[in-house]
């Protein structure tokens, strides 16, 4: 990792000028009087002189970045209009839909709940509400969604009663046009990795780490932690073993661009490292400005979505070889045929605004060979998380 002086040596004059221009625009839009050009130069110079890392410098030169925490601190608006009754819960308002469920928000005098109503009970593997409930009952960790209880509604549909949290990481990313602050990113991923380390210690694979499944509290600096939700497609070594033996796991798991390469090449014996690939791809997105996905993919229900994702992987990370992805040699469908040879893009190009420690952590997670990916426990000890 670069020492403090190294980041200044690597910082280009054009990048400093871009920051000055950005600061000048911010000052002008804010309606501040005086010489905005001079003030922008002074702010940038102070940031350059006082910062011990590139990340600290970038934060000081991006006055809009702290708005991610400001966005979370705003009160989540209460639903308007009359809601429906679900069991004993009245005035419930729809907030989201999934493949087998619909989620409603219910506010009471004491607290707010999320009611996950199971709407599809036919064979929807790997979605299994029964397995999700069984797994949730065995878990207890601050960063893993807890199950309060289950009920049945007036139509005898199964309902999971869960704690309500106002935001997802998707919400935050959509409001952060300049990217998340380094501080916020570290806080989110420290808790995300803590939850994954807990799951993986039990050999549970979440299988759908994506921004919509990361719930955020209203006060990210408070006592309520970031929470991993939706274990509807999770794999458990005992609970899932009859439907999915460990070497015959379902391949249709994950969300669009966060899907792991093993599942795209028919490796049904994948492990907990699958979640770390998705986490690395998600971290890369949070480190980009604006926070665009690292890889491109069509929606899961569109034709050619898997081929498009594979092509995006190879164009971005380089076409794998037998040397860089040896485990793939034994798969029925391996990635060493049919494809053009694309060189890998350097992480400095893919994540130009990230500090070196952040790029290093992403590079340690987004690795073709699953056995070479950093584990959740190891990632928690990485300098990017510890700093």
GROMACS .gro file of N, CA, C and O in nm, residues 254-299:
model
  184
  254UNK      N    1  -2.866  -1.523  -0.756
  254UNK     CA    2  -2.799  -1.395  -0.771
  254UNK      C    3  -2.879  -1.298  -0.856
  254UNK      O    4  -2.975  -1.336  -0.925
  255UNK      N    5  -2.840  -1.172  -0.850
  255UNK     CA    6  -2.910  -1.065  -0.920
  255UNK      C    7  -2.820  -1.003  -1.025
  255UNK      O    8  -2.712  -0.952  -0.993
  256UNK      N    9  -2.861  -1.011  -1.149
  256UNK     CA   10  -2.799  -0.945  -1.265
  256UNK      C   11  -2.647  -0.935  -1.253
  256UNK      O   12  -2.578  -1.035  -1.248
  257UNK      N   13  -2.595  -0.811  -1.248
  257UNK     CA   14  -2.450  -0.790  -1.258
  257UNK      C   15  -2.373  -0.833  -1.134
  257UNK      O   16  -2.249  -0.829  -1.134
  258UNK      N   17  -2.441  -0.877  -1.029
  258UNK     CA   18  -2.373  -0.921  -0.907
  258UNK      C   19  -2.355  -1.073  -0.905
  258UNK      O   20  -2.300  -1.127  -0.809
  259UNK      N   21  -2.400  -1.140  -1.010
  259UNK     CA   22  -2.389  -1.285  -1.014
  259UNK      C   23  -2.243  -1.329  -1.024
  259UNK      O   24  -2.159  -1.262  -1.083
  260UNK      N   25  -2.217  -1.444  -0.966
  260UNK     CA   26  -2.082  -1.498  -0.959
  260UNK      C   27  -2.049  -1.578  -1.085
  260UNK      O   28  -2.137  -1.646  -1.141
  261UNK      N   29  -1.925  -1.575  -1.133
  261UNK     CA   30  -1.891  -1.646  -1.258
  261UNK      C   31  -1.908  -1.797  -1.251
  261UNK      O   32  -1.937  -1.860  -1.352
  262UNK      N   33  -1.890  -1.858  -1.132
  262UNK     CA   34  -1.905  -2.003  -1.123
  262UNK      C   35  -2.042  -2.049  -1.171
  262UNK      O   36  -2.056  -2.152  -1.237
  263UNK      N   37  -2.145  -1.971  -1.134
  263UNK     CA   38  -2.281  -2.012  -1.169
  263UNK      C   39  -2.308  -1.996  -1.318
  263UNK      O   40  -2.400  -2.058  -1.371
  264UNK      N   41  -2.230  -1.914  -1.385
  264UNK     CA   42  -2.248  -1.893  -1.529
  264UNK      C   43  -2.183  -2.004  -1.611
  264UNK      O   44  -2.210  -2.016  -1.731
  265UNK      N   45  -2.098  -2.083  -1.545
  265UNK     CA   46  -2.029  -2.192  -1.615
  265UNK      C   47  -2.056  -2.328  -1.549
  265UNK      O   48  -1.972  -2.417  -1.549
  266UNK      N   49  -2.177  -2.338  -1.492
  266UNK     CA   50  -2.233  -2.468  -1.449
  266UNK      C   51  -2.159  -2.536  -1.336
  266UNK      O   52  -2.162  -2.658  -1.325
  267UNK      N   53  -2.094  -2.459  -1.248
  267UNK     CA   54  -2.032  -2.521  -1.131
  267UNK      C   55  -2.134  -2.526  -1.018
  267UNK      O   56  -2.158  -2.427  -0.949
  268UNK      N   57  -2.193  -2.640  -0.997
  268UNK     CA   58  -2.297  -2.655  -0.894
  268UNK      C   59  -2.240  -2.682  -0.755
  268UNK      O   60  -2.315  -2.696  -0.659
  269UNK      N   61  -2.108  -2.690  -0.745
  269UNK     CA   62  -2.045  -2.718  -0.616
  269UNK      C   63  -1.982  -2.593  -0.556
  269UNK      O   64  -1.889  -2.601  -0.476
  270UNK      N   65  -2.034  -2.476  -0.593
  270UNK     CA   66  -1.977  -2.351  -0.542
  270UNK      C   67  -1.991  -2.342  -0.390
  270UNK      O   68  -2.069  -2.415  -0.328
  271UNK      N   69  -1.915  -2.250  -0.332
  271UNK     CA   70  -1.908  -2.239  -0.186
  271UNK      C   71  -1.945  -2.098  -0.141
  271UNK      O   72  -1.995  -2.017  -0.220
  272UNK      N   73  -1.916  -2.070  -0.015
  272UNK     CA   74  -1.946  -1.937   0.041
  272UNK      C   75  -1.872  -1.825  -0.031
  272UNK      O   76  -1.912  -1.709  -0.022
  273UNK      N   77  -1.766  -1.859  -0.104
  273UNK     CA   78  -1.692  -1.756  -0.177
  273UNK      C   79  -1.778  -1.687  -0.282
  273UNK      O   80  -1.745  -1.578  -0.328
  274UNK      N   81  -1.889  -1.751  -0.320
  274UNK     CA   82  -1.982  -1.688  -0.413
  274UNK      C   83  -2.027  -1.552  -0.361
  274UNK      O   84  -2.034  -1.453  -0.436
  275UNK      N   85  -2.056  -1.543  -0.231
  275UNK     CA   86  -2.102  -1.417  -0.172
  275UNK      C   87  -1.994  -1.310  -0.174
  275UNK      O   88  -2.024  -1.190  -0.179
  276UNK      N   89  -1.867  -1.354  -0.169
  276UNK     CA   90  -1.759  -1.255  -0.165
  276UNK      C   91  -1.738  -1.190  -0.301
  276UNK      O   92  -1.702  -1.072  -0.309
  277UNK      N   93  -1.760  -1.265  -0.410
  277UNK     CA   94  -1.755  -1.203  -0.543
  277UNK      C   95  -1.860  -1.092  -0.550
  277UNK      O   96  -1.830  -0.979  -0.590
  278UNK      N   97  -1.983  -1.124  -0.513
  278UNK     CA   98  -2.092  -1.025  -0.519
  278UNK      C   99  -2.060  -0.904  -0.433
  278UNK      O  100  -2.087  -0.790  -0.471
  279UNK      N  101  -2.002  -0.929  -0.315
  279UNK     CA  102  -1.965  -0.820  -0.226
  279UNK      C  103  -1.859  -0.731  -0.289
  279UNK      O  104  -1.865  -0.608  -0.280
  280UNK      N  105  -1.762  -0.792  -0.355
  280UNK     CA  106  -1.657  -0.715  -0.420
  280UNK      C  107  -1.711  -0.630  -0.534
  280UNK      O  108  -1.672  -0.513  -0.551
  281UNK      N  109  -1.801  -0.687  -0.613
  281UNK     CA  110  -1.862  -0.611  -0.723
  281UNK      C  111  -1.943  -0.494  -0.667
  281UNK      O  112  -1.939  -0.382  -0.721
  282UNK      N  113  -2.013  -0.519  -0.557
  282UNK     CA  114  -2.092  -0.413  -0.494
  282UNK      C  115  -2.002  -0.305  -0.434
  282UNK      O  116  -2.031  -0.185  -0.445
  283UNK      N  117  -1.893  -0.345  -0.372
  283UNK     CA  118  -1.799  -0.247  -0.317
  283UNK      C  119  -1.741  -0.160  -0.428
  283UNK      O  120  -1.729  -0.038  -0.412
  284UNK      N  121  -1.707  -0.221  -0.540
  284UNK     CA  122  -1.655  -0.144  -0.653
  284UNK      C  123  -1.755  -0.037  -0.696
  284UNK      O  124  -1.718   0.078  -0.723
  285UNK      N  125  -1.881  -0.073  -0.701
  285UNK     CA  126  -1.985   0.023  -0.739
  285UNK      C  127  -1.990   0.140  -0.641
  285UNK      O  128  -2.003   0.256  -0.681
  286UNK      N  129  -1.979   0.110  -0.512
  286UNK     CA  130  -1.985   0.215  -0.411
  286UNK      C  131  -1.863   0.306  -0.415
  286UNK      O  132  -1.869   0.421  -0.369
  287UNK      N  133  -1.753   0.257  -0.469
  287UNK     CA  134  -1.630   0.336  -0.476
  287UNK      C  135  -1.620   0.419  -0.604
  287UNK      O  136  -1.527   0.497  -0.620
  288UNK      N  137  -1.716   0.401  -0.694
  288UNK     CA  138  -1.712   0.474  -0.821
  288UNK      C  139  -1.788   0.606  -0.809
  288UNK      O  140  -1.877   0.621  -0.726
  289UNK      N  141  -1.751   0.699  -0.894
  289UNK     CA  142  -1.816   0.830  -0.893
  289UNK      C  143  -1.844   0.872  -1.038
  289UNK      O  144  -1.751   0.904  -1.112
  290UNK      N  145  -1.973   0.867  -1.079
  290UNK     CA  146  -2.091   0.825  -1.002
  290UNK      C  147  -2.089   0.674  -0.977
  290UNK      O  148  -2.015   0.602  -1.043
  291UNK      N  149  -2.172   0.627  -0.883
  291UNK     CA  150  -2.167   0.485  -0.844
  291UNK      C  151  -2.237   0.393  -0.943
  291UNK      O  152  -2.344   0.339  -0.917
  292UNK      N  153  -2.174   0.374  -1.059
  292UNK     CA  154  -2.229   0.284  -1.160
  292UNK      C  155  -2.180   0.142  -1.138
  292UNK      O  156  -2.070   0.121  -1.087
  293UNK      N  157  -2.260   0.041  -1.176
  293UNK     CA  158  -2.216  -0.098  -1.159
  293UNK      C  159  -2.085  -0.126  -1.231
  293UNK      O  160  -2.058  -0.071  -1.338
  294UNK      N  161  -2.005  -0.211  -1.171
  294UNK     CA  162  -1.876  -0.249  -1.231
  294UNK      C  163  -1.897  -0.327  -1.360
  294UNK      O  164  -1.825  -0.309  -1.458
  295UNK      N  165  -1.999  -0.414  -1.361
  295UNK     CA  166  -2.026  -0.501  -1.475
  295UNK      C  167  -2.164  -0.470  -1.531
  295UNK      O  168  -2.251  -0.419  -1.461
  296UNK      N  169  -2.183  -0.503  -1.657
  296UNK     CA  170  -2.310  -0.477  -1.723
  296UNK      C  171  -2.388  -0.607  -1.741
  296UNK      O  172  -2.330  -0.711  -1.772
  297UNK      N  173  -2.518  -0.598  -1.721
  297UNK     CA  174  -2.603  -0.716  -1.739
  297UNK      C  175  -2.746  -0.671  -1.766
  297UNK      O  176  -2.792  -0.573  -1.709
  298UNK      N  177  -2.813  -0.746  -1.852
  298UNK     CA  178  -2.956  -0.723  -1.870
  298UNK      C  179  -3.031  -0.780  -1.751
  298UNK      O  180  -2.975  -0.853  -1.670
  299UNK      N  181  -3.158  -0.747  -1.741
  299UNK     CA  182  -3.241  -0.805  -1.637
  299UNK      C  183  -3.244  -0.957  -1.651
  299UNK      O  184  -3.229  -1.012  -1.760
   0.00000   0.00000   0.00000
